[in-house]
Short mmCIF file of C-alpha atoms in Angstrom, two decimals:
data_model
loop_
_atom_site.label_atom_id
_atom_site.label_comp_id
_atom_site.label_asym_id
_atom_site.label_seq_id
_atom_site.Cartn_x
_atom_site.Cartn_y
_atom_site.Cartn_z
CA MET A 133 0.31 -0.08 0.06
CA ARG A 134 3.09 1.93 1.21
CA ASP A 135 4.69 1.96 -3.18
CA PHE A 136 1.26 2.69 -4.06
CA TRP A 137 1.03 5.66 -2.37
CA LEU A 138 4.84 7.67 -3.04
CA LEU A 139 4.19 6.40 -7.17
CA PHE A 140 0.28 8.18 -6.93
CA LEU A 141 1.94 11.32 -5.36
CA THR A 142 4.47 11.44 -7.06
CA PHE A 143 2.31 10.55 -9.88
CA PHE A 144 0.06 13.68 -8.59
CA VAL A 145 3.48 15.92 -8.44
CA CYS A 146 4.22 14.89 -13.18
CA GLY A 147 0.50 16.18 -13.30
CA PHE A 148 1.49 19.59 -11.53
CA THR A 149 3.79 20.42 -13.10
CA THR A 150 3.34 19.33 -16.45
CA ASN A 151 -0.45 19.48 -17.27
CA GLY A 152 -1.73 21.58 -15.09
CA LEU A 153 1.12 24.22 -15.12
CA ILE A 154 2.98 24.39 -18.24
CA GLY A 155 0.77 22.90 -20.74
CA THR A 156 -2.49 24.96 -19.48
CA HIS A 157 -0.76 28.25 -18.12
CA PHE A 158 2.97 28.28 -20.34
CA ILE A 159 1.82 31.05 -22.91
CA SER A 160 0.24 32.72 -20.39
CA ILE A 161 3.00 32.16 -18.81
CA CYS A 162 5.33 34.11 -21.23
CA ALA A 163 3.16 36.60 -22.18
CA ASP A 164 3.29 38.45 -18.42
CA HIS A 165 6.74 38.66 -19.86
CA GLY A 166 6.44 40.71 -23.68
CA ILE A 167 6.18 36.76 -25.64
CA ASP A 168 3.25 36.73 -27.98
CA GLU A 169 0.74 34.10 -28.39
CA VAL A 170 1.97 31.96 -31.77
CA PRO A 171 6.73 32.95 -30.33
CA ALA A 172 5.16 31.46 -26.76
CA ALA A 173 3.10 28.19 -28.16
CA GLY A 174 5.72 27.99 -30.20
CA TYR A 175 8.20 26.84 -27.34
CA LEU A 176 5.25 24.95 -25.86
CA ALA A 177 6.02 22.75 -29.16
CA LEU A 178 9.08 23.08 -29.86
CA MET A 179 8.40 21.00 -26.31
CA GLY A 180 6.34 18.44 -27.72
CA PHE A 181 9.20 17.67 -29.97
CA PHE A 182 11.84 16.84 -27.36
CA ASP A 183 9.14 15.04 -25.65
CA LEU A 184 8.89 12.70 -28.65
CA PHE A 185 13.08 12.24 -27.54
CA GLY A 186 13.27 11.78 -24.34
CA THR A 187 9.79 9.75 -23.47
CA THR A 188 11.63 7.14 -26.15
CA ALA A 189 15.20 7.76 -24.52
CA SER A 190 13.77 7.11 -21.11
CA GLY A 191 11.74 2.99 -22.13
CA TRP A 192 15.16 2.76 -23.32
CA LEU A 193 17.77 3.54 -19.51
CA THR A 194 14.26 2.38 -17.90
CA ASP A 195 15.36 -1.39 -19.27
CA ARG A 196 19.29 -0.94 -17.87
CA MET A 197 18.28 1.63 -15.26
CA ASP A 198 17.06 1.80 -10.89
CA ALA A 199 13.84 3.79 -12.25
CA ARG A 200 14.22 4.93 -8.84
CA ARG A 201 17.01 7.33 -10.09
CA LEU A 202 15.51 7.78 -12.75
CA LEU A 203 12.52 9.34 -11.30
CA PHE A 204 15.00 11.19 -8.68
CA ALA A 205 16.78 13.21 -11.95
CA TYR A 206 12.83 13.00 -13.56
CA TYR A 207 11.24 15.14 -11.27
CA GLY A 208 14.69 17.26 -9.11
CA LEU A 209 15.76 18.35 -12.78
CA ARG A 210 12.10 19.81 -13.62
CA GLY A 211 12.47 20.10 -9.76
CA LEU A 212 15.26 23.13 -10.77
CA SER A 213 13.67 23.87 -14.47
CA LEU A 214 10.69 25.01 -12.67
CA MET A 215 12.06 27.20 -10.38
CA ALA A 216 14.16 29.07 -12.31
CA LEU A 217 12.11 30.05 -15.18
CA PRO A 218 10.35 32.85 -13.17
CA PHE A 219 14.55 34.53 -12.97
CA VAL A 220 15.60 33.37 -17.09
CA ASP A 221 15.50 36.62 -19.28
CA PHE A 222 12.72 35.75 -21.34
CA HIS A 223 14.77 35.64 -24.36
CA GLY A 224 15.44 33.43 -27.29
CA ALA A 225 18.34 31.57 -26.56
CA SER A 226 16.82 30.41 -22.25
CA LEU A 227 13.14 30.35 -23.61
CA THR A 228 14.79 27.63 -26.49
CA LEU A 229 16.67 26.14 -24.17
CA PHE A 230 13.76 26.01 -20.92
CA GLY A 231 11.49 24.45 -24.37
CA VAL A 232 13.86 20.86 -25.34
CA PHE A 233 15.39 20.25 -21.67
CA TYR A 234 11.44 21.29 -20.55
CA GLY A 235 10.53 18.56 -23.53
CA LEU A 236 12.51 15.82 -22.79
CA ASP A 237 11.07 15.39 -18.87
CA TRP A 238 7.99 15.83 -19.93
CA ILE A 239 6.78 12.56 -20.31
CA ALA A 240 9.38 10.48 -19.48
CA THR A 241 8.36 9.81 -15.74
CA VAL A 242 5.62 7.32 -17.43
CA PRO A 243 8.27 4.19 -18.00
CA PRO A 244 10.02 4.04 -15.32
CA THR A 245 6.31 4.93 -13.25
CA LEU A 246 4.78 2.09 -15.07
CA ARG A 247 8.14 -0.39 -13.70
CA LEU A 248 7.54 0.31 -10.24
CA ALA A 249 4.27 -0.96 -11.14
CA ASN A 250 4.17 -3.56 -12.10
CA ALA A 251 7.29 -4.51 -10.08
CA ALA A 252 5.44 -3.85 -7.37
CA PHE A 253 1.89 -4.74 -7.90
CA GLY A 254 2.77 -8.08 -9.98
CA GLU A 255 1.56 -8.03 -13.96
CA VAL A 256 -1.41 -9.01 -13.74
CA ARG A 257 -2.68 -6.07 -11.03
CA ALA A 258 -0.52 -3.52 -12.57
CA PRO A 259 -2.77 -2.32 -15.57
CA VAL A 260 -5.59 -1.45 -12.60
CA VAL A 261 -3.02 -0.26 -10.05
CA PHE A 262 -1.50 2.02 -12.73
CA GLY A 263 -5.26 3.59 -13.89
CA TRP A 264 -5.38 5.04 -10.61
CA ILE A 265 -2.07 6.03 -10.30
CA VAL A 266 -2.29 7.65 -13.51
CA PHE A 267 -5.58 9.19 -11.40
CA GLY A 268 -3.28 10.77 -9.32
CA HIS A 269 -1.68 12.72 -12.30
CA GLN A 270 -4.97 14.05 -13.19
CA ILE A 271 -5.78 15.41 -10.39
CA GLY A 272 -2.60 17.26 -9.86
CA ALA A 273 -2.86 18.80 -13.31
CA ALA A 274 -6.58 19.72 -12.09
CA PHE A 275 -5.68 21.50 -8.74
CA ALA A 276 -2.10 23.76 -10.94
CA ALA A 277 -4.30 24.66 -13.64
CA SER A 278 -6.77 25.76 -11.24
CA LEU A 279 -4.24 26.81 -8.51
CA ALA A 280 -2.10 28.91 -10.42
CA GLY A 281 -5.16 30.86 -11.95
CA MET A 282 -6.35 31.88 -8.32
CA LEU A 283 -2.32 32.62 -7.96
CA ARG A 284 -2.42 34.61 -11.38
CA GLN A 285 -4.99 36.80 -10.74
CA ALA A 286 -3.79 36.99 -6.92
CA GLN A 287 -0.46 38.36 -7.44
CA GLY A 288 -0.15 39.47 -10.42
CA SER A 289 2.20 37.12 -11.68
CA TYR A 290 3.09 32.59 -11.58
CA ARG A 291 6.30 33.67 -9.23
CA ASP A 292 5.27 31.68 -6.07
CA MET A 293 3.92 28.54 -8.11
CA LEU A 294 6.06 28.23 -10.63
CA VAL A 295 8.59 28.39 -7.14
CA MET A 296 5.55 26.18 -5.43
CA ALA A 297 6.07 23.19 -8.60
CA GLY A 298 9.44 23.23 -8.27
CA VAL A 299 9.67 22.26 -4.85
CA SER A 300 7.42 19.68 -5.13
CA GLY A 301 9.31 17.81 -7.93
CA LEU A 302 12.23 18.00 -6.29
CA ILE A 303 10.13 16.59 -3.38
CA ALA A 304 7.88 13.79 -5.40
CA ALA A 305 12.67 13.69 -6.43
CA LEU A 306 13.41 12.19 -2.67
CA MET A 307 10.01 10.02 -2.57
CA ALA A 308 9.89 8.10 -5.67
CA LEU A 309 13.48 6.64 -3.58
CA ARG A 310 11.75 5.69 -1.58
CA ILE A 311 9.32 3.54 -4.10
CA GLY A 312 9.57 -0.35 -2.87
CA ARG A 313 13.23 -0.23 -1.36
CA PHE A 314 11.83 0.07 2.63
CA PRO A 315 8.82 -3.34 2.41
CA ALA A 316 5.82 -3.42 4.86
CA GLN A 317 7.12 -5.54 7.57
CA SER A 318 4.80 -8.34 9.67
CA VAL A 319 4.54 -7.59 13.34
CA THR A 320 4.98 -10.03 15.36
CA ARG A 321 3.54 -10.62 18.58
CA THR A 322 5.39 -11.14 21.85
CA ALA A 323 3.11 -12.63 24.61
CA ALA A 324 4.15 -11.02 27.54
#
């Protein structure tokens, strides 16, 4: 059960930091920094293009490396990039670099998450359990989309939301290292 909640919560953060925040608000984030919608959409499309390579590479790496360490790297780097975004100059080079980097990481979390779900719950139960883990992703995305909009309205900026999302990525990175590492220990009662 512990592994389920760790996988659920890390995937909640995945949805929170990708579809909910960047997928929904990136063009508005750029508009706040004087970038028109079409160029901002181009940077978002750049992320989508590099996502193809990042997800494919992640699948290849998941077959060869510890999935927990991959998730640690993906969530940690995603978190750091989100915390840095409000402080970049929002010119072409910095947004291109962010778009390439963030795109490589966008769906890279799926192969290792699925691998860990299969390991924790077995190939028979894992598909249903993974469906519930994906539900966590959707909840995270919905929560971020709403929260980012409310914070933007209240503060006039996405800065705090981006930093909060970055911190959540760092927390998810640490949680990922715990998945499958400490199996539940049986409690043995002894007579006094």
